[in-house]
Amino acid sequence: SQTIHQWPATLVQPVGSPLSLECTVEGTSNPNLYWYRQAAGRGLQLLFYSVGIGQISSEVPQNLSASRPQDRQFILSSKKLLLSDSGFYLCAWRASGSVQYFGPGTRLTVT
Amino acid sequence: DQQVKQNSPSLSVQEGRISILNCDYTNSMFDYFLWYKKYPAEGPTFLISISSIKDKNEDGRFTVFLNKSAKHLSLHIVPSQPGDSAVYFCAASGNEKLTFGTGTRLTIIP
């Protein structure tokens, strides 16, 4: 069966510090991968998605970036965090069809 | 431009009664619609979906209805149980992506 992992589960970072969140998927090959952010009291905002290794599509211009160095690994990064980057970050995967399956999420607090 | 809207941020329903959550969309190119359930500090879990060529899909206590002419879908939960208390997101599929609504917080009153 397929499993999606995200780490860390929680993170507190000062403004201006770098960020690296990692997501890995097990039990499937060549999945589509997605990064979402849920800000406090808001819906799910799609940040990036990838249909293959090295292929990244950005949905929202901001100081975040994404990379996919391996088929089942998706990384979200920032060189300098802003207060507005605080939120709940979710990784998701899709193999076929339209259903996306989400990881447990990372709670990021920028102080 | 919010293409998927959930106009009720919250809903309270007595245990055992029917819960009806609503969702509206604007883009007629969406071809598949989904409902997700989310608990605090967890990722959303897939609940039920419906293709744009159908008008109803049922799975146990959950039924999704789609009215394409009105660009409206709804999720019915019967009977409602305390464990159904969560935030529910509708989502619409198109171009490899899902567009989510802002969610409705459902509270089931014992």
Coordinates of C-alpha atoms in Angstrom, one line a residue:
Chain A
S1 CA 0.0 0.0 0.0
Q2 CA 1.1 3.6 -0.5
T3 CA 2.4 5.8 2.3
I4 CA 3.3 9.4 2.4
H5 CA 5.7 10.9 4.9
Q6 CA 6.4 14.5 5.9
W7 CA 9.0 15.8 8.3
P8 CA 9.4 17.6 10.5
A9 CA 6.0 17.5 12.1
T10 CA 6.4 20.9 13.7
L11 CA 9.0 23.7 13.2
V12 CA 9.6 27.0 14.8
Q13 CA 12.0 29.2 12.8
P14 CA 13.1 32.9 13.1
V15 CA 12.4 35.4 10.4
G16 CA 15.2 35.4 7.8
S17 CA 16.2 31.8 8.4
P18 CA 16.2 29.1 5.7
L19 CA 13.6 26.3 5.4
S20 CA 13.6 22.8 4.1
L21 CA 10.6 20.5 4.3
E22 CA 10.7 17.0 2.9
C23 CA 8.1 14.7 1.6
T24 CA 8.5 11.1 0.4
V25 CA 6.0 8.6 -1.0
E26 CA 6.3 4.9 -0.8
G27 CA 4.5 2.1 -2.7
T28 CA 4.0 4.0 -6.0
S29 CA 6.0 5.0 -9.0
N30 CA 6.0 8.3 -10.9
P31 CA 3.4 10.0 -8.9
N32 CA 2.3 13.6 -9.3
L33 CA 3.4 15.5 -6.2
Y34 CA 1.9 18.6 -4.7
W35 CA 2.7 21.2 -1.9
Y36 CA -0.1 23.0 -0.3
R37 CA -0.3 25.6 2.5
Q38 CA -3.2 26.1 4.9
A39 CA -2.9 29.5 6.6
A40 CA -4.8 30.0 9.9
G41 CA -8.6 29.9 9.2
R42 CA -8.1 29.6 5.5
G43 CA -8.5 26.9 2.8
L44 CA -5.8 24.9 1.0
Q45 CA -3.6 26.9 -1.3
L46 CA -1.7 25.0 -4.0
L47 CA 2.0 26.2 -4.0
F48 CA 3.8 23.8 -6.3
Y49 CA 3.2 20.6 -8.2
S50 CA 5.4 18.2 -10.1
V51 CA 4.6 15.6 -12.8
G52 CA 8.1 14.1 -12.8
I53 CA 11.7 14.4 -11.6
G54 CA 13.0 17.9 -12.1
Q55 CA 9.7 19.2 -13.3
I56 CA 8.2 21.9 -11.0
S57 CA 5.2 24.1 -11.7
S58 CA 4.7 27.1 -9.4
E59 CA 1.2 28.3 -8.6
V60 CA 1.9 31.3 -6.4
P61 CA 4.8 33.7 -6.7
Q62 CA 6.6 34.0 -3.3
N63 CA 9.9 33.4 -1.6
L64 CA 9.4 29.6 -1.6
S65 CA 10.8 27.1 -4.0
A66 CA 10.3 23.4 -4.6
S67 CA 12.5 20.6 -6.0
R68 CA 12.0 17.0 -6.9
P69 CA 15.5 15.3 -6.9
Q70 CA 14.1 11.8 -7.0
D71 CA 10.9 10.2 -8.3
R72 CA 9.2 9.9 -4.9
Q73 CA 10.8 12.9 -3.0
F74 CA 9.5 16.4 -3.0
I75 CA 11.2 19.2 -1.1
L76 CA 9.9 22.7 -0.2
S77 CA 12.6 25.3 0.5
S78 CA 13.1 29.0 1.3
K79 CA 16.3 31.0 1.6
K80 CA 14.8 33.5 4.0
L81 CA 11.5 33.0 5.8
L82 CA 8.9 35.7 6.3
L83 CA 6.3 36.0 9.0
S84 CA 3.6 35.4 6.4
D85 CA 5.2 31.9 5.7
S86 CA 3.7 30.6 8.9
G87 CA 1.1 27.9 8.3
F88 CA 0.3 24.2 7.9
Y89 CA 2.2 22.7 5.0
L90 CA 0.8 19.6 3.3
C91 CA 2.3 17.3 0.7
A92 CA 0.1 15.2 -1.5
W93 CA 0.5 12.6 -4.2
R94 CA -1.6 11.3 -7.1
A95 CA -1.0 8.3 -9.2
S96 CA -4.0 8.0 -11.6
G97 CA -7.4 9.5 -11.5
S98 CA -8.2 12.7 -9.7
V99 CA -7.9 11.7 -6.0
Q100 CA -4.9 13.2 -4.2
Y101 CA -3.7 11.7 -0.9
F102 CA -2.3 13.9 1.7
G103 CA 0.6 13.5 4.2
P104 CA 0.3 14.4 7.9
G105 CA 1.5 17.9 7.4
T106 CA 4.1 20.2 9.0
R107 CA 3.2 23.1 11.3
L108 CA 5.6 26.0 10.6
T109 CA 5.7 29.0 12.9
V110 CA 7.9 31.9 11.9
T111 CA 8.8 34.1 14.8
Chain B
D1 CA -10.8 34.7 -8.3
Q2 CA -12.2 32.0 -6.1
Q3 CA -13.4 29.2 -8.5
V4 CA -14.6 26.9 -5.7
K5 CA -16.7 28.4 -2.9
Q6 CA -18.1 27.0 0.4
N7 CA -20.2 29.9 1.6
S8 CA -21.0 28.4 5.0
P9 CA -17.9 28.5 7.3
S10 CA -19.7 26.5 10.0
L11 CA -22.6 24.2 10.5
S12 CA -24.0 22.6 13.6
V13 CA -26.3 19.5 13.4
Q14 CA -27.9 17.2 16.0
E15 CA -26.5 13.7 16.2
G16 CA -28.7 11.4 14.1
R17 CA -29.9 14.1 11.8
I18 CA -28.8 14.8 8.3
S19 CA -25.8 17.1 7.6
I20 CA -25.8 18.9 4.3
L21 CA -22.7 20.7 3.2
N22 CA -22.7 22.9 0.0
C23 CA -20.2 23.9 -2.6
D24 CA -20.4 26.1 -5.7
Y25 CA -18.0 26.4 -8.5
T26 CA -17.5 28.7 -11.5
N27 CA -15.3 26.9 -14.0
S28 CA -17.4 24.6 -16.3
M29 CA -14.2 22.8 -17.3
F30 CA -13.9 21.0 -14.0
D31 CA -14.5 17.3 -14.7
Y32 CA -14.3 15.7 -11.3
F33 CA -15.4 16.8 -7.8
L34 CA -14.2 15.5 -4.4
W35 CA -14.9 15.9 -0.7
Y36 CA -12.2 15.7 1.9
K37 CA -12.5 15.6 5.7
K38 CA -9.9 17.2 7.9
Y39 CA -9.2 17.1 11.6
P40 CA -7.0 19.7 13.3
A41 CA -3.2 19.3 12.7
E42 CA -3.8 16.4 10.3
G43 CA -3.8 16.1 6.6
P44 CA -7.1 15.9 4.8
T45 CA -8.5 12.5 4.1
F46 CA -10.5 11.6 0.9
L47 CA -14.1 11.0 1.6
I48 CA -16.1 10.6 -1.7
S49 CA -16.0 11.9 -5.2
I50 CA -18.2 12.3 -8.3
S51 CA -17.6 12.5 -12.0
S52 CA -19.1 15.4 -13.9
I53 CA -21.0 12.9 -16.0
K54 CA -23.0 11.7 -13.0
D55 CA -25.4 13.5 -10.7
K56 CA -25.2 11.3 -7.6
N57 CA -22.7 9.0 -5.9
E58 CA -23.3 7.2 -2.6
D59 CA -21.0 5.5 -0.2
G60 CA -22.5 4.3 3.1
R61 CA -23.7 7.3 5.1
F62 CA -22.2 9.7 2.5
T63 CA -23.9 10.9 -0.7
V64 CA -22.7 13.6 -3.0
F65 CA -25.0 15.3 -5.4
L66 CA -23.9 17.3 -8.5
N67 CA -26.1 19.8 -10.3
K68 CA -24.0 20.8 -13.3
S69 CA -26.5 23.4 -14.6
A70 CA -26.3 25.2 -11.3
K71 CA -22.6 24.5 -10.8
H72 CA -23.4 23.2 -7.4
L73 CA -22.6 20.1 -5.4
S74 CA -23.5 19.0 -1.9
L75 CA -22.5 16.3 0.5
H76 CA -25.2 14.6 2.6
I77 CA -24.3 12.7 5.8
V78 CA -27.0 10.5 7.2
P79 CA -27.2 9.8 10.1
S80 CA -24.7 12.3 11.5
Q81 CA -22.3 11.0 14.2
P82 CA -20.1 12.7 16.7
G83 CA -17.0 11.5 14.8
D84 CA -18.2 13.4 11.8
S85 CA -17.2 16.7 13.5
A86 CA -14.4 18.1 11.4
V87 CA -13.7 20.6 8.6
Y88 CA -15.0 19.5 5.2
F89 CA -13.4 20.7 2.0
C90 CA -14.8 20.4 -1.5
A91 CA -12.4 20.3 -4.4
A92 CA -12.7 20.4 -8.2
S93 CA -10.3 18.7 -10.6
G94 CA -8.9 20.1 -13.8
N95 CA -5.4 20.2 -15.5
E96 CA -3.7 17.8 -13.1
K97 CA -4.7 20.0 -10.1
L98 CA -7.3 20.3 -7.5
T99 CA -8.9 23.6 -6.5
F100 CA -10.2 23.7 -3.0
G101 CA -13.0 25.6 -1.3
T102 CA -12.3 27.3 2.0
G103 CA -14.0 24.6 4.1
T104 CA -17.0 24.2 6.3
R105 CA -16.6 23.3 10.0
L106 CA -19.2 20.7 10.9
T107 CA -20.1 20.2 14.6
I108 CA -22.3 17.3 15.6
I109 CA -24.2 18.0 18.8
P110 CA -24.7 14.9 20.9

